[in-house]
Tab-separated table of C-alpha atoms in Angstrom:
chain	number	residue	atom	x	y	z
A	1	UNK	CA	56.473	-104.551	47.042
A	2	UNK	CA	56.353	-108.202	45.756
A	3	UNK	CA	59.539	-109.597	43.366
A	4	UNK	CA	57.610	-109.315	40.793
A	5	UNK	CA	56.579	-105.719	40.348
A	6	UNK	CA	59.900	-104.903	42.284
A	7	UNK	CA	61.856	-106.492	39.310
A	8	UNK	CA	59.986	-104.739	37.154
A	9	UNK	CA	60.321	-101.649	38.589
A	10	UNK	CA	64.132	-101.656	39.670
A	11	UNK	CA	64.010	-102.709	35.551
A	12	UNK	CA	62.339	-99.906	34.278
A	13	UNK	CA	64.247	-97.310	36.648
A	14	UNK	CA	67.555	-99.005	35.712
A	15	UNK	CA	67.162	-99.132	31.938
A	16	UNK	CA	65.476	-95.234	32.420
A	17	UNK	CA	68.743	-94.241	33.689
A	18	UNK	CA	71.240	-95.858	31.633
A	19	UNK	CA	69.467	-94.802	28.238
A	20	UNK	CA	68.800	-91.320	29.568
A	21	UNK	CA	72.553	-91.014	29.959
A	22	UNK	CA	73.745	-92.888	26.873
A	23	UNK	CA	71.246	-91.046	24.835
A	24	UNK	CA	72.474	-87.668	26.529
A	25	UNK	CA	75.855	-88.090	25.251
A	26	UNK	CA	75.132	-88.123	22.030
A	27	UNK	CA	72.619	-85.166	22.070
A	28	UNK	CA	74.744	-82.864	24.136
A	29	UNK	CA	78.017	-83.670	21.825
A	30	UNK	CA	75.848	-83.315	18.925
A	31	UNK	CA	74.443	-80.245	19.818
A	32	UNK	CA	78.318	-78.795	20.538
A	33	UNK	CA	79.091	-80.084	16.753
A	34	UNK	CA	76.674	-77.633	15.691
A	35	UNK	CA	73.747	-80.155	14.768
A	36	UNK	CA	70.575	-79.955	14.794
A	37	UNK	CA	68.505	-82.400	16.713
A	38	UNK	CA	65.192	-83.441	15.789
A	39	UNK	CA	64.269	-85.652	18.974
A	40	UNK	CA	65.531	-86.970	21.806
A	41	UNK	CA	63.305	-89.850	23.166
A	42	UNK	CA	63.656	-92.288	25.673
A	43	UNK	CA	62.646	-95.550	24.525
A	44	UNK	CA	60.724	-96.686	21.342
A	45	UNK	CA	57.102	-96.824	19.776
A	46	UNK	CA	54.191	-94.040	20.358
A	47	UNK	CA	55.290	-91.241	22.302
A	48	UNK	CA	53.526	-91.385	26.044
A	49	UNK	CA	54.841	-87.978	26.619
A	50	UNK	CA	56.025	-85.123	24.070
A	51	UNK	CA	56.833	-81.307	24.508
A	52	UNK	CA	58.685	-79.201	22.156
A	53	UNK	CA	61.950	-77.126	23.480
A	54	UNK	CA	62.403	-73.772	22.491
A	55	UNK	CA	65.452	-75.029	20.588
A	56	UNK	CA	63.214	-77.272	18.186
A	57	UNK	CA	63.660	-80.359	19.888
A	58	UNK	CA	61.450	-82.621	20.927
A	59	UNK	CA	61.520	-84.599	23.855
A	60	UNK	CA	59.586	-87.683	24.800
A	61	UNK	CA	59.083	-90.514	26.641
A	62	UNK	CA	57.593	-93.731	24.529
A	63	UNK	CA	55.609	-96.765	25.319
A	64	UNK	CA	58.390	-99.529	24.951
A	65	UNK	CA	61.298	-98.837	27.546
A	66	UNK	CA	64.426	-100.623	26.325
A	67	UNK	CA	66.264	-98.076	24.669
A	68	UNK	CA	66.052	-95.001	23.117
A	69	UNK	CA	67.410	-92.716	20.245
A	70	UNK	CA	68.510	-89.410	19.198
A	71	UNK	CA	67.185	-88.569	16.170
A	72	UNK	CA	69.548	-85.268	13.968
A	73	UNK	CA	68.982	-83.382	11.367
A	74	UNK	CA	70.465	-85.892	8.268
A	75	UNK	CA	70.247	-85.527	4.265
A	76	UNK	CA	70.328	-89.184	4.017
A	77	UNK	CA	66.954	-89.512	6.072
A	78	UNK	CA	64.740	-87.017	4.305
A	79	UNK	CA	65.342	-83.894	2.543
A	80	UNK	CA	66.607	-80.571	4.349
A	81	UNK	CA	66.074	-76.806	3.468
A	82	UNK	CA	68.966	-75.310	2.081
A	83	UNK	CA	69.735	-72.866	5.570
A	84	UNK	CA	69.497	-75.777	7.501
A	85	UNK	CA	72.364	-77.933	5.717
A	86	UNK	CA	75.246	-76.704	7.333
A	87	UNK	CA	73.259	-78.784	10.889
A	88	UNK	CA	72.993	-81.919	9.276
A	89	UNK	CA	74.904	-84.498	10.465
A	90	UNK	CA	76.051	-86.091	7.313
A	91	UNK	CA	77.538	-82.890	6.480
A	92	UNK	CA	80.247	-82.431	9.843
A	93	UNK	CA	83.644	-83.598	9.302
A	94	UNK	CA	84.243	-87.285	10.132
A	95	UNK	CA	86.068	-86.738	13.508
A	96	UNK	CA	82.981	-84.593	14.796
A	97	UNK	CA	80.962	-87.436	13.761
A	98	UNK	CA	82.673	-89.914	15.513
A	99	UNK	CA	82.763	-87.762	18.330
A	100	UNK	CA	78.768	-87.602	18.385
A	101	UNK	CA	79.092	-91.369	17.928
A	102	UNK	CA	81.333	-92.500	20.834
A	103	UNK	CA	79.690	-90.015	23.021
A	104	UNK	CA	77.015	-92.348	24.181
A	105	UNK	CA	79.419	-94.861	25.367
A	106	UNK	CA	81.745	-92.601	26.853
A	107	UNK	CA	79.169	-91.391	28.794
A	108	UNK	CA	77.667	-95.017	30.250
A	109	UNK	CA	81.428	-95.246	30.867
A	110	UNK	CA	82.006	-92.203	32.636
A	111	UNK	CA	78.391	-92.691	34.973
A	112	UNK	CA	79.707	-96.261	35.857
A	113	UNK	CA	82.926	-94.029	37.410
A	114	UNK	CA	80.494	-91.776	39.433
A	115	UNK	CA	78.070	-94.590	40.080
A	116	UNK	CA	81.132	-96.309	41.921
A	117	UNK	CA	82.013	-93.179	43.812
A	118	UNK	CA	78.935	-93.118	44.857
A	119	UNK	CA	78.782	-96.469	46.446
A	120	UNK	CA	81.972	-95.888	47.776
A	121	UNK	CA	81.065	-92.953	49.153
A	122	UNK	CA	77.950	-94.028	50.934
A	123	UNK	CA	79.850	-97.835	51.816
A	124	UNK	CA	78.346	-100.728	51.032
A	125	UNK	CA	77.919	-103.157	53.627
A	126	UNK	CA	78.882	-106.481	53.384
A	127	UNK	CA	80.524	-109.594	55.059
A	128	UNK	CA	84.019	-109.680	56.092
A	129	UNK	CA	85.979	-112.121	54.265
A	130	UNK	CA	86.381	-115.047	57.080
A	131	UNK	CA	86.322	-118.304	56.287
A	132	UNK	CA	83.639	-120.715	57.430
A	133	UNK	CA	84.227	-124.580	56.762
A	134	UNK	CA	86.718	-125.869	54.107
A	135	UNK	CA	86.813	-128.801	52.237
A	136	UNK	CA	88.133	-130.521	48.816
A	137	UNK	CA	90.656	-128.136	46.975
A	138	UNK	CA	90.835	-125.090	49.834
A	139	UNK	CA	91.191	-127.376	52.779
A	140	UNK	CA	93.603	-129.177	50.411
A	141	UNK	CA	95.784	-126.165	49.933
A	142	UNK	CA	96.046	-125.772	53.687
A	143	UNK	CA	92.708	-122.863	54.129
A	144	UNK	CA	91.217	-123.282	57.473
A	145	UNK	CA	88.257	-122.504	59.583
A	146	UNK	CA	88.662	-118.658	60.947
A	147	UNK	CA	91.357	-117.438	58.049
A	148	UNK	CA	90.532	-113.904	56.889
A	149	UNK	CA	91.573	-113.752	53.232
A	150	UNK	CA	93.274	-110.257	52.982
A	151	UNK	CA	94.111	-110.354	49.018
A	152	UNK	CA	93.526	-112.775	45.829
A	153	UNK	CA	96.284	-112.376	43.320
A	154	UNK	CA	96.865	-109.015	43.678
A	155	UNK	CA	93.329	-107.716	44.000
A	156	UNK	CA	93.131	-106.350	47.764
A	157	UNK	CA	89.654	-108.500	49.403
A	158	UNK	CA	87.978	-106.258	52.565
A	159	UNK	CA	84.940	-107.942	51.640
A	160	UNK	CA	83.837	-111.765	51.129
A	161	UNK	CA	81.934	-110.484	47.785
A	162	UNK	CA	85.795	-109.196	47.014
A	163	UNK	CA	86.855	-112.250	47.718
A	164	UNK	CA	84.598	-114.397	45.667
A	165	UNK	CA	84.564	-111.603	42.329
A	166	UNK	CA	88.546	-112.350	42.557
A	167	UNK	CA	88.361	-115.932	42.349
A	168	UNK	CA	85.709	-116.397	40.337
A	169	UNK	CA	87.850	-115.189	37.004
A	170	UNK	CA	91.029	-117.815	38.312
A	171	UNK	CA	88.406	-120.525	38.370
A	172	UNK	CA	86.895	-120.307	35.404
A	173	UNK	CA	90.493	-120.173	34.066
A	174	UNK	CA	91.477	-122.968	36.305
A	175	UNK	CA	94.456	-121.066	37.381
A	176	UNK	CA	96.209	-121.585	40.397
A	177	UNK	CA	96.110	-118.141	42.628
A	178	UNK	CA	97.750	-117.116	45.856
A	179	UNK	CA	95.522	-116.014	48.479
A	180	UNK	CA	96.987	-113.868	51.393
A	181	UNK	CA	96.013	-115.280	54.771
A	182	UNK	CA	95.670	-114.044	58.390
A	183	UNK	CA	95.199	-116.520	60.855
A	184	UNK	CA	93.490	-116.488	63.908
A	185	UNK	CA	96.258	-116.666	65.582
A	186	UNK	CA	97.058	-113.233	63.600
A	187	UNK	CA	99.903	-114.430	61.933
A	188	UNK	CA	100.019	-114.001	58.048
A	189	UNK	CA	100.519	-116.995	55.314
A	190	UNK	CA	100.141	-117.166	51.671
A	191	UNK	CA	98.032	-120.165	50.159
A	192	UNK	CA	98.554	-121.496	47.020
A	193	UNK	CA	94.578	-122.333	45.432
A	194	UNK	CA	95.394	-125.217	42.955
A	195	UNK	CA	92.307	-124.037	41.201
A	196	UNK	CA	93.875	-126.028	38.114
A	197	UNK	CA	92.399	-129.484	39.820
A	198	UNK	CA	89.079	-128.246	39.097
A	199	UNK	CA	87.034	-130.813	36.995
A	200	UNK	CA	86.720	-130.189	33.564
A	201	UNK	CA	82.486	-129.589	33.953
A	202	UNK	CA	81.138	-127.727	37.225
A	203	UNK	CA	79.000	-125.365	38.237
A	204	UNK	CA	80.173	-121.937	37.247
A	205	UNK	CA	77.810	-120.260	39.413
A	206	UNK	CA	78.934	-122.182	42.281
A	207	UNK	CA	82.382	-121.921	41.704
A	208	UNK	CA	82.926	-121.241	45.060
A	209	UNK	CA	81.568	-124.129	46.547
A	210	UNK	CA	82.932	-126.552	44.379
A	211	UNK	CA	86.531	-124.796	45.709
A	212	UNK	CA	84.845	-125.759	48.874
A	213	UNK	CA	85.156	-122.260	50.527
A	214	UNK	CA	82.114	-121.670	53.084
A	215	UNK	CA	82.016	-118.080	54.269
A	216	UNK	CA	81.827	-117.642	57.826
A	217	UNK	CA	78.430	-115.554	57.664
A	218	UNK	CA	76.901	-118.522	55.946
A	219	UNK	CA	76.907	-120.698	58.893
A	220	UNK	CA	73.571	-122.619	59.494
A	221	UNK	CA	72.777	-122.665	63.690
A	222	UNK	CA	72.728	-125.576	65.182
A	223	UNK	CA	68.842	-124.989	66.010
A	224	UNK	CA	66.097	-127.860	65.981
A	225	UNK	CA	63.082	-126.841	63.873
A	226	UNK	CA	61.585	-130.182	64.044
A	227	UNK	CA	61.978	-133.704	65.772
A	228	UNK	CA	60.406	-136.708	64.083
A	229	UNK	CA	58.069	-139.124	65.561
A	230	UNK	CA	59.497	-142.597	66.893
A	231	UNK	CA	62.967	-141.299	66.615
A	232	UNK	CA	66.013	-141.517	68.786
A	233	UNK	CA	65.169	-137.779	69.298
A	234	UNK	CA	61.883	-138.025	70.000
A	235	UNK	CA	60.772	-136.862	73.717
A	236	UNK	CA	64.690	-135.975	74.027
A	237	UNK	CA	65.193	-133.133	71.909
A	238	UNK	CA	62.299	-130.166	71.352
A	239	UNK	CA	61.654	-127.731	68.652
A	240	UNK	CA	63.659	-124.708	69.802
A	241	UNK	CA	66.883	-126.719	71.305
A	242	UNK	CA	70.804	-125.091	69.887
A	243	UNK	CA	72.449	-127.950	70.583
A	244	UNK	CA	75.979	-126.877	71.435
A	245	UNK	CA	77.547	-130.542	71.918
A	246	UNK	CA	77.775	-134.138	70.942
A	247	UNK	CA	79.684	-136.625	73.170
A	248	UNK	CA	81.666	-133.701	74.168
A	249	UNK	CA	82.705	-132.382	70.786
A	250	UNK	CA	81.148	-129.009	70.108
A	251	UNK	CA	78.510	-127.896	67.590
A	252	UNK	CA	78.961	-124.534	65.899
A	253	UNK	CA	77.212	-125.082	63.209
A	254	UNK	CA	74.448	-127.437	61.845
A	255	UNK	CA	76.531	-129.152	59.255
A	256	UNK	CA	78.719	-130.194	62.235
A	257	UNK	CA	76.046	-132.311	63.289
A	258	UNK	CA	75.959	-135.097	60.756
A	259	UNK	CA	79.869	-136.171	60.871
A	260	UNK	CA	79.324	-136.055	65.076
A	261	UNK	CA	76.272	-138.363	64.468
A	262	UNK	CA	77.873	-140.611	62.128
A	263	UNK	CA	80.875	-141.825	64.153
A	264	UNK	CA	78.635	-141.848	67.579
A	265	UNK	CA	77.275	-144.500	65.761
A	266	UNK	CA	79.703	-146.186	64.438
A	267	UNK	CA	80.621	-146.156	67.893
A	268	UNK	CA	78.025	-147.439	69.434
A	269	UNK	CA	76.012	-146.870	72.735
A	270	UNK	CA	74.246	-143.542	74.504
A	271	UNK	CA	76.074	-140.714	74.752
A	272	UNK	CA	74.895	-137.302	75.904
A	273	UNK	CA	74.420	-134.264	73.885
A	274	UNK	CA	73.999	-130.890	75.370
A	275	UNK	CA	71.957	-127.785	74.524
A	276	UNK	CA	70.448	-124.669	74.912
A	277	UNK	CA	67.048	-124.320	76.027
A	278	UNK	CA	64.927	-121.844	77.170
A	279	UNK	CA	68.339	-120.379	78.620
A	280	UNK	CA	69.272	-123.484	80.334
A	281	UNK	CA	72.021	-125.814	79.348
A	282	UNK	CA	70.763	-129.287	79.733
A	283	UNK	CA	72.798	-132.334	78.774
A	284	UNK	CA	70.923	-135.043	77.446
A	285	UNK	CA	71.366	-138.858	76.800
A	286	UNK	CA	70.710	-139.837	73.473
A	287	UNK	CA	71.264	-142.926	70.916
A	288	UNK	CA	71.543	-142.776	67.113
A	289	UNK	CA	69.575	-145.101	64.953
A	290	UNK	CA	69.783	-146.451	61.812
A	291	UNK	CA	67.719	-145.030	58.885
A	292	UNK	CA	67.606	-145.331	55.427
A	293	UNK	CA	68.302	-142.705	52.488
A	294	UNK	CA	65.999	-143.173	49.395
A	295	UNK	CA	68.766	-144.609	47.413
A	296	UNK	CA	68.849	-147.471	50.073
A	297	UNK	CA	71.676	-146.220	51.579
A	298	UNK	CA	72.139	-147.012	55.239
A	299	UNK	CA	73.345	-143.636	57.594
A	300	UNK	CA	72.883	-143.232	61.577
A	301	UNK	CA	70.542	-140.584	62.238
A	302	UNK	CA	68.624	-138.274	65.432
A	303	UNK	CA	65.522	-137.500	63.623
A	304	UNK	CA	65.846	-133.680	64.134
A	305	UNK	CA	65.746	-131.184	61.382
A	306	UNK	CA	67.482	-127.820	60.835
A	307	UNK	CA	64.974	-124.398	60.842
A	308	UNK	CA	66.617	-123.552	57.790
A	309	UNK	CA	67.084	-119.943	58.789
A	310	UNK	CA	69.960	-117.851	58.561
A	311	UNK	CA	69.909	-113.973	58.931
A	312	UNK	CA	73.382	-112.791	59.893
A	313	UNK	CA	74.218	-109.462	60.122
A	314	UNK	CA	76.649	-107.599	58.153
A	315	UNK	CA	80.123	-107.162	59.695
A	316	UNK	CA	82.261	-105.092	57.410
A	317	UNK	CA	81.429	-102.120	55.327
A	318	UNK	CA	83.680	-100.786	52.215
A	319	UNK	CA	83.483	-97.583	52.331
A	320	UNK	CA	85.780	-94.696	51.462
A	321	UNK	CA	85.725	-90.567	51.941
A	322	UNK	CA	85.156	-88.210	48.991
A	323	UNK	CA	88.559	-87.749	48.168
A	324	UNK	CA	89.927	-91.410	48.538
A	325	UNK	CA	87.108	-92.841	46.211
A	326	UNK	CA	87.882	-90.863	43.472
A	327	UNK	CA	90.583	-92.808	42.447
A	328	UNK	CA	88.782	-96.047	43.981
A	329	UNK	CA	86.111	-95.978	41.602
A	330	UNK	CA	88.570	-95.419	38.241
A	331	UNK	CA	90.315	-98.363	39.467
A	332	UNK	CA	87.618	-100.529	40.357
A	333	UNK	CA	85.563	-99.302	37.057
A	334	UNK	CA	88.983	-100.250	34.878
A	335	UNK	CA	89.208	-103.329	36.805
A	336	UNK	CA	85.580	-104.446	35.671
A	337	UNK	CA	86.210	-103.613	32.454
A	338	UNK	CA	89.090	-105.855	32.198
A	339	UNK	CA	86.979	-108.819	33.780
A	340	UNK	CA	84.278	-107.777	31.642
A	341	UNK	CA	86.165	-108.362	28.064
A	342	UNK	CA	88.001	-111.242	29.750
A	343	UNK	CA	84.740	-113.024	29.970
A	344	UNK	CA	83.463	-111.762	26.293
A	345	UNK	CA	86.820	-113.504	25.715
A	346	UNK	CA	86.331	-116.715	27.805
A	347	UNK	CA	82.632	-117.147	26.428
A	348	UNK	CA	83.897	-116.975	22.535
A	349	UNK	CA	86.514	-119.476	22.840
A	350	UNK	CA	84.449	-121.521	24.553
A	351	UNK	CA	86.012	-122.232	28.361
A	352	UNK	CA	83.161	-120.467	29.847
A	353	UNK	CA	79.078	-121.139	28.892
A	354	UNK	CA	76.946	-118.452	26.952
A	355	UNK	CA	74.249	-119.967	29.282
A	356	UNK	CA	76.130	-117.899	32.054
A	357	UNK	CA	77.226	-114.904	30.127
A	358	UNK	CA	75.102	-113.595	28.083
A	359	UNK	CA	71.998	-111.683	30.658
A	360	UNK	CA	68.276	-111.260	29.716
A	361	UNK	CA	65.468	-108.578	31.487
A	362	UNK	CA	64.219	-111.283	33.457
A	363	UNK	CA	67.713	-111.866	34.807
A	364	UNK	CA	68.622	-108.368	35.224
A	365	UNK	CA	64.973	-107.242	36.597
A	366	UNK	CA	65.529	-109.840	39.508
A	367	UNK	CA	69.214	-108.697	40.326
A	368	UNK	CA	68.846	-105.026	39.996
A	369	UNK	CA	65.453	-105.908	42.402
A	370	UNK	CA	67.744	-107.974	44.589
A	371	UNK	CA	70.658	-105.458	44.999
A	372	UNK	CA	68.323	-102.514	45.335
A	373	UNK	CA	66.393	-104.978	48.313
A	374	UNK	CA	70.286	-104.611	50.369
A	375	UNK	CA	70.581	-101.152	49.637
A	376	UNK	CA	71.514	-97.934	47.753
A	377	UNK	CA	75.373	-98.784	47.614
A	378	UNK	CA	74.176	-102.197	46.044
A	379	UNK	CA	72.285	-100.647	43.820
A	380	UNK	CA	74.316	-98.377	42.997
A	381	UNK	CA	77.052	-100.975	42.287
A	382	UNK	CA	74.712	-103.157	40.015
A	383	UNK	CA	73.899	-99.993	37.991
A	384	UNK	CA	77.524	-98.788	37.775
A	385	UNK	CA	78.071	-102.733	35.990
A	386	UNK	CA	75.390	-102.636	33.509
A	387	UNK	CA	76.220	-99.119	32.309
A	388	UNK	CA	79.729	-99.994	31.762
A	389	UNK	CA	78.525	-103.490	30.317
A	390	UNK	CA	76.179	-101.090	28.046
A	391	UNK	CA	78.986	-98.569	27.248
A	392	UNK	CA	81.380	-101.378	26.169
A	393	UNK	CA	78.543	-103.566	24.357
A	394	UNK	CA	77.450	-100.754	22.148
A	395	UNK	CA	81.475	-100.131	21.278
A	396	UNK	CA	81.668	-103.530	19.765
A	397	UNK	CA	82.282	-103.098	15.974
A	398	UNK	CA	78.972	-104.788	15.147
A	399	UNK	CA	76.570	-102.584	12.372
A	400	UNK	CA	73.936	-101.016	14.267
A	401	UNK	CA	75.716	-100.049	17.319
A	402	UNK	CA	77.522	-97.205	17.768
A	403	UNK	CA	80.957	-99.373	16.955
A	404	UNK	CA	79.564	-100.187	14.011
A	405	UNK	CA	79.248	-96.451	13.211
A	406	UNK	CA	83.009	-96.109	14.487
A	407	UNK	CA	84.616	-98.871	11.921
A	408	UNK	CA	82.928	-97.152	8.801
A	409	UNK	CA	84.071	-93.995	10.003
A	410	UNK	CA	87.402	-95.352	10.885
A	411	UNK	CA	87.622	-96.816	7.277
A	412	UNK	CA	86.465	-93.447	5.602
A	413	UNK	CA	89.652	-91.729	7.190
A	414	UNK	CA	91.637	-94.519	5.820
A	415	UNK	CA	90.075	-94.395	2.496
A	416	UNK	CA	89.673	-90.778	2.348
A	417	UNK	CA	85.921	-91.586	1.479
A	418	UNK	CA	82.573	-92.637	3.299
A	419	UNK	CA	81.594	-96.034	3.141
A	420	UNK	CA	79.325	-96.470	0.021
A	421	UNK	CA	75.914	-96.878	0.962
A	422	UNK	CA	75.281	-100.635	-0.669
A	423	UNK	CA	78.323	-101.363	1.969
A	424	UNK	CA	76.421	-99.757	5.209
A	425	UNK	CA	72.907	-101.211	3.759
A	426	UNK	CA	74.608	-104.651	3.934
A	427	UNK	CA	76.032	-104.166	7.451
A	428	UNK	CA	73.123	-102.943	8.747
A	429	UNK	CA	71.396	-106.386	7.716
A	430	UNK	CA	74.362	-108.193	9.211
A	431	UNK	CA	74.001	-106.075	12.279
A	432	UNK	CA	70.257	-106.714	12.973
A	433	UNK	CA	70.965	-110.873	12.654
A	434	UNK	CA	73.424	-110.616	15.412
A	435	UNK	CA	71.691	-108.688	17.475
A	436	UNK	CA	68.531	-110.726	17.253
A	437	UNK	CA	70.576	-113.884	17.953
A	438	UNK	CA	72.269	-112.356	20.599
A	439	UNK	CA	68.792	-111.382	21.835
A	440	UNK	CA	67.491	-114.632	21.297
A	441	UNK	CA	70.116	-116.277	23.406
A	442	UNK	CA	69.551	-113.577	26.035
A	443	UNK	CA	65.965	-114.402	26.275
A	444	UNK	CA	66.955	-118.341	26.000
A	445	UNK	CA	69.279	-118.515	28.771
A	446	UNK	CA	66.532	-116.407	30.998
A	447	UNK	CA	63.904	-118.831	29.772
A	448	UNK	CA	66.496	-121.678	31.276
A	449	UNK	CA	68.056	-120.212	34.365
A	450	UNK	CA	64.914	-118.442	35.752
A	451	UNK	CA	61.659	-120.162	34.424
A	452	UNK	CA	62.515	-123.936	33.699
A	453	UNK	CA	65.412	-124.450	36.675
């Protein structure tokens, strides 16, 4: 299927889950509290689909799929015949309440656990975590070309996405980490990352560039996918040609090419290059000339251009048995959770931009489409992040969420009373401006990162 009805679908099954489950929390604690339950619908507006259980409940499906609700049985909602009182919500004592409440995050919490086993279970394949090229701060700190980066800090790296989730936190921090090194001559090293010589400003979503870390599996070949006319390429070089060599230093990679070029010219004079074609290695003669960039810049130059293609091939899976990714998954899901209020953190004081933190649908359709394009362990890992960023989001002590609900019942054992209604009428305003602002900057940054960049 096409990105676009992909995204939306991978969108619509995601959300489907995680509100099923949230949602389900609530109802089944509810239900153990002795309350009644009026309806239990997933997602908002006219009801697509209804039917009636024979406990009184009504289930349904609506028309607008971002969310859902479980409606009780509540004296402050409408009135409620007198055998029916002892069900109603309002009336339970305020630790069953708040166990009704917190339900619904404790259980996007506890799915994110089994969602991780899951992908554990069924291993998730990936890159292994070998370095490619190096340059400004890692080939500063002493990286090189073929290291295999076995920890960051003291997160454990099997994978290169390990490896980039653990430094990602240290750079936007600009703190200096150790990285633990094998070489390829197997011995082991530790690097110190000076990650505090970042600039102030840079990309955050390239943060691993601007380290200058290139993964191994990221390597462009050295393949010619066009030669231009009248160039010193031209009736040399053919569409098709690796070239493995210039004037006898090799060519891995097509970035390799332009330093080789630049001091063969510098140096002056033919020299030959050598490559692959049609099975045959053929060394050719060939001469740089001088071009022009459109800044006016002067550069030496073949007149070949890369095919642009790279498809490598995973090399490393993580994967663990049953019994080993039990605890795997509660430490990876704790681990998240930490990185997850460390960047709530980073994004309120500033050192990190909303721009990058705060996730609309458009963002999440097209990741949850992405992840679910490598996979079911990918997609199982994507929906294991958004139901623990749902289970913590909704625990947030803002009015209208279920931490809202929490702090005035936390109060009212302080107290010894509920809140007073004026007080929860108030915070329910207060509630609805800051989630419509944080909804507005949601659908903002989308507007920025996905429709105007």
């Amino acid at each position: 299927m096409g990105e676009f009805i992909g995204s939306i679908w991978w969108l619509i099954v995601s959300l489907g889950v995680l509100v099923t489950i949230h949602e389900y929390g609530h109802f089944w604690v509810a239900r153990r509290c002795g309350v009644k339950v009026l309806r239990f619908s997933i997602g908002f507006g006219r009801p697509l689909w209804m039917k009636r259980g024979r406990d009184g409940t009504e289930y349904a499906i609506a028309a607008l799929p971002l969310g859902g609700y479980v409606k009780m049985l509540d004296e402050r909602e409408g009135d409620v015949a007198a055998e029916q009182v002892g069900q109603a919500f309002n009336r339970k004592s305020v630790w069953k309440r708040i166990a009704i409440v917190a339900a619904g995050p404790v259980a996007n919490l506890l799915l994110c656990v089994a969602l991780f086993w899951g992908m554990f279970v069924i291993g998730r394949p990936d890159f292994a975590p070998v370095v490619g090229q190096v340059g400004r701060i890692a080939q500063q700190a002493g990286l090189r070309e073929g290291d295999t980066v076995r920890a960051v800090g003291d997160r454990a790296t099997p994978t290169w996405s390990e490896v980039q989730m653990a430094l990602l936190p240290a750079a936007l921090d600009r703190a200096d980490i150790d990285l633990q090194v094998a070489g390829t001559d197997g011995a082991d090293r530790t690097v110190r990352l000076p990650l505090s010589r970042l600039p102030e400003h840079f990309d955050e979503r390239n943060a691993i560039g601007v380290i200058g870390l290139m993964p191994r599996h990221a390597r462009v070949p050295a393949i010619v996918g066009r030669v231009a006319p009248d160039t010193a390429a031209w009736g040399v070089l053919a569409e098709g040609d690796r070239i493995t060599a210039i004037d006898g230093e090799p060519v891995r990679d097509w970035r390799d090419i332009g330093p080789l070029v630049q001091a063969l010219g510098e140096h002056g004079g033919p020299a030959m290059i050598e490559v692959e074609r049609d099975g045959e290695r053929l060394a050719l003669e060939i001469e740089p000339r001088r071009a022009e960039m459109e800044t006016g810049e002067a550069y030496w130059a073949l007149g070949v251009q890369s095919t642009g293609r790279s498809d490598p091939q995973h090399d490393a899976l993580l994967r663990y048995g049953p019994v080993q990714a039990v605890p795997a998954a509660f430490t990876e899901a704790t681990h998240q959770a930490r990185e997850l209020f460390a960047m709530i953190g980073r994004a309120f004081t500033g050192r990190v931009s909303v721009e990058n933190t705060v996730a609309g649908p458009i963002t999440i359709a097209r990741a949850t489409n992405a992840f679910a394009g490598q996979g079911a362990a990918w997609y199982l890992s994507i929906l294991a992040l958004l139901s623990l960023s749902l289970g913590i989001l909704n625990l947030l002590p803002i009015p209208i969420l279920d931490g809202g609900h929490l702090l005035y019942y936390l109060i009212e054992l302080v107290k010894g009373s509920p809140v007073s209604e004026r007080v929860m009428a108030a915070g329910q305003y207060v509630g609805l401006a800051l989630i419509a602002g944080l909804m507005g900057l949601a659908f903002y940054n989308d507007i920025v990162n996905n429709l105007v960049r």
